[in-house]
Amino acid sequence: MPELPEVETTRRGIEPHALHKVVDELIIRDHRLRWPVPEDLPARLKGATLREVDRRAKYLLLHFDQGTVIVHLGMSGSLRVITDDAPPQKHDHIDLVFTDGVRLRFNDPRRFGCWLWAEDATPHPLLANLGPEPLGEEFNGSYLFRRSRDRKTPVKSFLMDNRIVVGVGNIYANEALFKTGIHPNRPAGRISAARYHQLAEAVKETLAAAILAGGTTLRDFVNSDGKPGYFAQSLLVYGRRGQPCPTCQQPLREIRMNQRSTIYCTRCQR
DNA sequence: CGAACGACCTGCAGGC
DNA sequence: TGCCTGCAGGTCGTTC
């Protein structure tokens, strides 16, 4: 499930339960994630103190004095806080157990997620070529305009390119393009600075609102199914193929772009 | 370099 | 009930 709002909601949900705690043990029930979980990770973490719970793009970064655990939730991953002795369920692949008994439990049916280790001295290759954060100041209309010149790629693909900007997944790309009335297939290099300004603002607004909505369900991170409250009720076009456009009532159309479902209004988006 | 596409994996919805 | 197909919120690696 995770797009950036879910990852940030997860970060905020686990932080108060995990920060400053000492690792008792790391239990790996299944190493077979996107990349194998390092064999020596339990030994590295035993006795280590969690100094910071950070996020970069859709990666959660658990910083210890010795290095950083890089966690990605993939398509189906979740991380939740366990405070009782609930037994692990299907697809509960990893428990990070603290000395006070609280644990972070990683569930990931499709196993597209990862748990990797990085020594902090060298920037990890996964994080090395990422674009700016969408909610940061560096990401704005003039940045998008500048990076898009001479690019013929469809603007939706451009927006979902992690080297351009991180954290804009399929849902929010669809939403932001609808809000700004831009056709997802329009070549990125043929969009004006003014429209890119609107687009950047729409990306920020949509992500910020989704994070805010996720914040209301933070309590669900403890002893729950780990699924943050979804934002679906406020999505304007995603998952609404054939339904009337919120603006003009024209049925929303679905096309495939890069094998991803792309929903837009043929009348409002040009 | 950019762009397109396969690959990874399980679960689920829908058609027959 | 079952079987089959296609689809799902990500993104890396390969190929052209």
Coordinates of C-alpha atoms (C1' of nucleotides) in Angstrom, one line a residue:
Chain A
M1 CA 0.0 0.0 0.0
P2 CA 2.6 2.5 1.0
E3 CA 2.9 5.7 -0.8
L4 CA 4.8 8.5 0.9
P5 CA 1.9 9.5 3.2
E6 CA 1.7 5.9 4.5
V7 CA 5.4 5.7 5.1
E8 CA 5.5 9.1 6.9
T9 CA 2.5 8.0 9.0
T10 CA 4.3 4.8 9.8
R11 CA 7.4 6.8 10.8
R12 CA 5.4 9.0 13.1
G13 CA 3.5 6.0 14.5
I14 CA 6.5 4.0 15.5
E15 CA 8.8 6.8 16.6
P16 CA 7.3 7.4 20.1
H17 CA 7.4 3.7 20.8
A18 CA 10.9 3.0 19.6
L19 CA 13.1 6.0 19.9
H20 CA 16.0 5.7 22.4
K21 CA 15.3 2.1 23.1
V22 CA 17.9 -0.7 23.2
V23 CA 17.6 -3.7 20.9
D24 CA 17.2 -7.0 22.7
E25 CA 17.1 -9.1 19.5
L26 CA 16.1 -9.1 15.9
I27 CA 14.0 -12.1 14.9
I28 CA 14.0 -12.9 11.2
R29 CA 11.5 -15.5 10.2
D30 CA 11.9 -15.1 6.5
H31 CA 15.0 -13.6 4.9
R32 CA 13.6 -13.6 1.4
L33 CA 12.6 -10.0 0.9
R34 CA 13.4 -8.0 -2.3
W35 CA 17.0 -8.6 -1.3
P36 CA 18.0 -11.2 1.3
V37 CA 18.0 -9.7 4.8
P38 CA 21.7 -9.6 5.9
E39 CA 22.6 -12.7 7.9
D40 CA 24.6 -10.6 10.4
L41 CA 21.9 -8.0 11.0
P42 CA 20.8 -9.5 14.3
A43 CA 24.3 -9.5 15.7
R44 CA 24.9 -6.0 14.6
L45 CA 21.7 -4.7 16.3
K46 CA 21.9 -6.6 19.6
G47 CA 22.4 -4.1 22.3
A48 CA 22.3 -1.1 20.0
T49 CA 20.4 2.1 20.8
L50 CA 17.9 3.5 18.3
R51 CA 19.0 7.1 18.0
E52 CA 16.7 8.4 15.2
V53 CA 13.7 7.3 13.2
D54 CA 14.0 9.1 9.9
R55 CA 12.5 8.9 6.4
R56 CA 14.0 9.6 3.0
A57 CA 11.7 9.1 0.0
K58 CA 9.7 5.9 0.9
Y59 CA 12.6 4.5 2.9
L60 CA 12.4 4.4 6.7
L61 CA 15.8 4.9 8.3
L62 CA 16.5 3.5 11.7
H63 CA 19.7 5.1 12.9
F64 CA 21.9 3.4 15.4
D65 CA 25.4 4.4 16.5
Q66 CA 26.9 1.6 14.4
G67 CA 24.9 2.3 11.2
T68 CA 21.5 2.5 9.7
V69 CA 18.8 0.0 9.0
I70 CA 17.1 0.9 5.7
V71 CA 13.5 -0.4 5.6
H72 CA 11.2 -0.2 2.5
L73 CA 7.6 -1.4 2.7
G74 CA 7.4 -2.3 -0.9
M75 CA 3.9 -2.7 -2.2
S76 CA 2.4 -4.6 0.7
G77 CA 4.6 -4.0 3.7
S78 CA 3.6 -2.6 7.1
L79 CA 5.4 -2.0 10.3
R80 CA 3.5 -1.9 13.6
V81 CA 4.1 -1.7 17.2
I82 CA 3.5 -4.8 19.4
T83 CA 3.2 -4.3 23.1
D84 CA 1.7 -7.6 24.1
D85 CA 2.6 -11.2 23.4
A86 CA 0.6 -11.5 20.2
P87 CA 1.9 -14.4 18.2
P88 CA 3.3 -13.7 14.7
Q89 CA 0.8 -14.1 11.9
K90 CA 1.3 -15.1 8.3
H91 CA 3.9 -12.9 6.5
D92 CA 5.2 -11.4 9.8
H93 CA 8.7 -11.8 8.6
I94 CA 10.7 -9.7 11.1
D95 CA 10.4 -8.6 14.7
L96 CA 12.7 -5.9 16.1
V97 CA 12.5 -6.5 19.8
F98 CA 13.5 -3.9 22.4
T99 CA 14.7 -4.7 25.9
D100 CA 11.4 -3.4 27.4
G101 CA 9.4 -6.0 25.4
V102 CA 8.0 -3.6 22.9
R103 CA 8.6 -4.8 19.3
L104 CA 8.3 -3.5 15.8
R105 CA 6.7 -6.2 13.6
F106 CA 7.2 -6.2 9.9
N107 CA 4.6 -7.8 7.7
D108 CA 4.9 -8.0 3.9
P109 CA 2.9 -10.6 1.9
R110 CA 4.5 -9.8 -1.4
R111 CA 8.0 -9.5 0.0
F112 CA 8.9 -6.5 -2.2
G113 CA 10.1 -4.7 0.8
C114 CA 13.6 -4.7 2.2
W115 CA 15.7 -4.5 5.4
L116 CA 19.2 -3.6 4.6
W117 CA 22.2 -2.3 6.6
A118 CA 24.4 0.7 5.8
E119 CA 27.4 2.0 7.5
D120 CA 26.8 5.7 7.8
A121 CA 30.2 6.7 6.4
T122 CA 29.2 5.7 2.8
P123 CA 25.9 6.8 1.3
H124 CA 23.9 3.8 0.3
P125 CA 23.5 3.3 -3.5
L126 CA 19.7 3.1 -3.0
L127 CA 19.6 6.6 -1.6
A128 CA 22.4 8.1 -3.6
N129 CA 20.5 9.3 -6.7
L130 CA 17.2 10.3 -5.3
G131 CA 15.6 13.7 -6.1
P132 CA 14.3 16.2 -3.6
E133 CA 11.6 15.6 -1.1
P134 CA 8.2 16.7 -2.5
L135 CA 7.4 18.6 0.7
G136 CA 10.7 20.4 0.8
E137 CA 11.5 23.9 -0.5
E138 CA 13.7 22.6 -3.3
F139 CA 10.8 21.0 -5.0
N140 CA 8.7 23.7 -6.6
G141 CA 7.4 24.9 -10.0
S142 CA 10.6 26.4 -11.3
Y143 CA 12.5 23.2 -10.3
L144 CA 10.0 21.1 -12.3
F145 CA 10.1 23.5 -15.2
R146 CA 13.9 23.5 -15.4
R147 CA 14.2 19.7 -15.1
S148 CA 11.6 19.0 -17.7
R149 CA 13.0 21.0 -20.6
D150 CA 13.6 18.9 -23.7
R151 CA 11.9 15.9 -22.0
K152 CA 9.4 14.1 -24.2
T153 CA 8.4 11.6 -21.6
P154 CA 4.8 11.8 -20.4
V155 CA 4.4 14.2 -17.5
K156 CA 3.0 11.4 -15.3
S157 CA 6.1 9.3 -15.8
F158 CA 8.3 12.4 -15.2
L159 CA 6.5 13.1 -11.9
M160 CA 6.9 9.5 -10.8
D161 CA 10.7 9.4 -11.6
N162 CA 12.5 9.2 -8.3
R163 CA 15.5 11.1 -9.8
I164 CA 13.2 14.1 -10.4
V165 CA 11.2 14.0 -7.1
V166 CA 10.7 11.2 -4.6
G167 CA 7.5 10.0 -3.1
V168 CA 5.0 10.6 -5.8
G169 CA 3.5 7.2 -6.5
N170 CA 0.7 6.2 -8.8
I171 CA -2.2 7.4 -6.7
Y172 CA -0.8 10.9 -6.0
A173 CA 0.5 11.4 -9.6
N174 CA -3.1 10.8 -10.8
E175 CA -4.6 13.1 -8.2
A176 CA -2.1 16.0 -8.7
L177 CA -2.5 15.9 -12.5
F178 CA -6.3 16.0 -12.2
K179 CA -6.2 18.9 -9.7
T180 CA -4.1 20.9 -12.2
G181 CA -6.0 19.9 -15.3
I182 CA -2.9 18.4 -17.0
H183 CA -3.3 15.4 -19.3
P184 CA -1.1 12.6 -17.9
N185 CA 0.3 11.9 -21.4
R186 CA 1.4 15.4 -22.2
P187 CA 5.1 15.6 -22.9
A188 CA 6.9 16.9 -19.8
G189 CA 8.9 19.4 -21.9
R190 CA 5.7 21.0 -23.3
I191 CA 4.2 22.3 -20.1
S192 CA 4.6 26.0 -19.0
A193 CA 6.3 27.3 -15.9
A194 CA 2.9 28.5 -14.6
R195 CA 1.3 25.1 -14.9
Y196 CA 4.3 23.5 -13.2
H197 CA 3.9 25.9 -10.4
Q198 CA 0.3 24.7 -10.0
L199 CA 1.4 21.1 -10.3
A200 CA 4.1 21.4 -7.6
E201 CA 1.6 23.0 -5.3
A202 CA -1.0 20.3 -6.0
V203 CA 1.6 17.6 -5.2
K204 CA 2.4 19.2 -1.9
E205 CA -1.2 19.8 -0.9
T206 CA -2.3 16.3 -1.7
L207 CA 0.5 14.6 0.1
A208 CA 0.2 16.9 3.1
A209 CA -3.5 16.3 3.4
A210 CA -3.0 12.6 3.2
I211 CA -0.3 12.7 5.9
L212 CA -2.7 14.7 8.1
A213 CA -5.5 12.2 7.5
G214 CA -3.1 9.3 8.4
G215 CA -2.2 11.1 11.6
T216 CA -5.7 10.7 12.9
T217 CA -5.3 6.9 13.0
L218 CA -1.8 6.7 14.6
R219 CA -3.3 4.9 17.6
D220 CA -3.9 2.0 15.2
F221 CA -0.2 1.4 15.0
V222 CA -0.3 -0.3 18.3
N223 CA -1.4 -4.0 18.4
S224 CA -3.4 -3.5 15.2
D225 CA -3.4 -4.9 11.7
G226 CA -0.9 -2.3 10.8
K227 CA -2.9 -0.7 8.1
P228 CA -3.0 3.1 8.4
G229 CA -6.4 4.7 7.8
Y230 CA -6.6 5.2 4.1
F231 CA -7.2 8.4 2.3
A232 CA -9.5 6.7 -0.2
Q233 CA -12.6 8.7 0.6
S234 CA -10.8 11.9 -0.5
L235 CA -9.3 10.7 -3.7
L236 CA -10.8 12.5 -6.6
V237 CA -10.0 10.2 -9.5
Y238 CA -7.9 7.2 -8.5
G239 CA -9.9 4.1 -8.5
R240 CA -12.9 5.9 -10.0
R241 CA -12.9 4.7 -13.6
G242 CA -16.2 5.4 -15.2
Q243 CA -17.5 7.5 -12.4
P244 CA -18.4 11.1 -13.1
C245 CA -15.6 13.7 -13.1
P246 CA -16.0 15.7 -9.8
T247 CA -15.8 18.9 -11.9
C248 CA -17.7 18.3 -15.2
Q249 CA -19.5 14.9 -14.6
Q250 CA -17.9 13.4 -17.7
P251 CA -17.1 9.7 -17.0
L252 CA -13.5 9.4 -15.9
R253 CA -11.3 7.4 -18.3
E254 CA -8.6 4.8 -17.6
I255 CA -5.6 4.2 -19.7
R256 CA -2.3 2.3 -19.0
M257 CA 0.9 4.1 -18.7
N258 CA 4.0 2.2 -17.9
Q259 CA 1.7 -0.7 -16.9
R260 CA 0.1 1.5 -14.3
S261 CA -3.5 2.4 -14.0
T262 CA -4.0 6.0 -15.1
I263 CA -7.3 7.8 -14.5
Y264 CA -8.2 11.2 -15.9
C265 CA -10.9 13.4 -17.3
T266 CA -10.8 13.7 -21.0
R267 CA -12.5 17.1 -20.8
C268 CA -10.7 18.8 -17.8
Q269 CA -7.2 17.5 -18.4
R270 CA -5.3 18.8 -21.5
Chain B
dC1 C1' 22.1 9.6 -21.4
dG2 C1' 16.6 8.4 -21.8
dA3 C1' 12.7 5.3 -22.4
dA4 C1' 10.2 0.9 -22.2
dC5 C1' 9.6 -3.3 -20.1
dG6 C1' 10.3 -7.5 -17.4
dA7 C1' 11.1 -9.1 -12.9
dC8 C1' 10.3 -9.9 -8.1
dC9 C1' 5.7 -12.1 -5.0
dT10 C1' 1.1 -13.0 -2.8
dG11 C1' -3.7 -12.1 -2.5
dC12 C1' -7.9 -10.9 -4.4
dA13 C1' -11.8 -9.9 -7.6
dG14 C1' -14.1 -11.3 -11.5
dG15 C1' -15.5 -14.4 -15.3
dC16 C1' -16.6 -18.9 -16.6
Chain C
dT1 C1' -16.8 -24.9 -5.4
dG2 C1' -12.9 -24.4 -8.5
dC3 C1' -9.8 -22.8 -12.1
dC4 C1' -8.0 -19.1 -14.8
dT5 C1' -6.7 -14.4 -15.8
dG6 C1' -5.5 -10.0 -14.6
dC7 C1' -4.7 -6.5 -11.4
dA8 C1' -2.7 -4.2 -7.0
dG9 C1' -0.3 1.6 -3.6
dG10 C1' 7.1 0.1 -5.9
dT11 C1' 11.3 0.2 -8.1
dC12 C1' 15.5 -2.1 -9.7
dG13 C1' 17.9 -4.0 -13.5
dT14 C1' 18.2 -5.0 -18.3
dT15 C1' 17.7 -3.8 -23.0
dC16 C1' 17.4 -1.0 -26.9

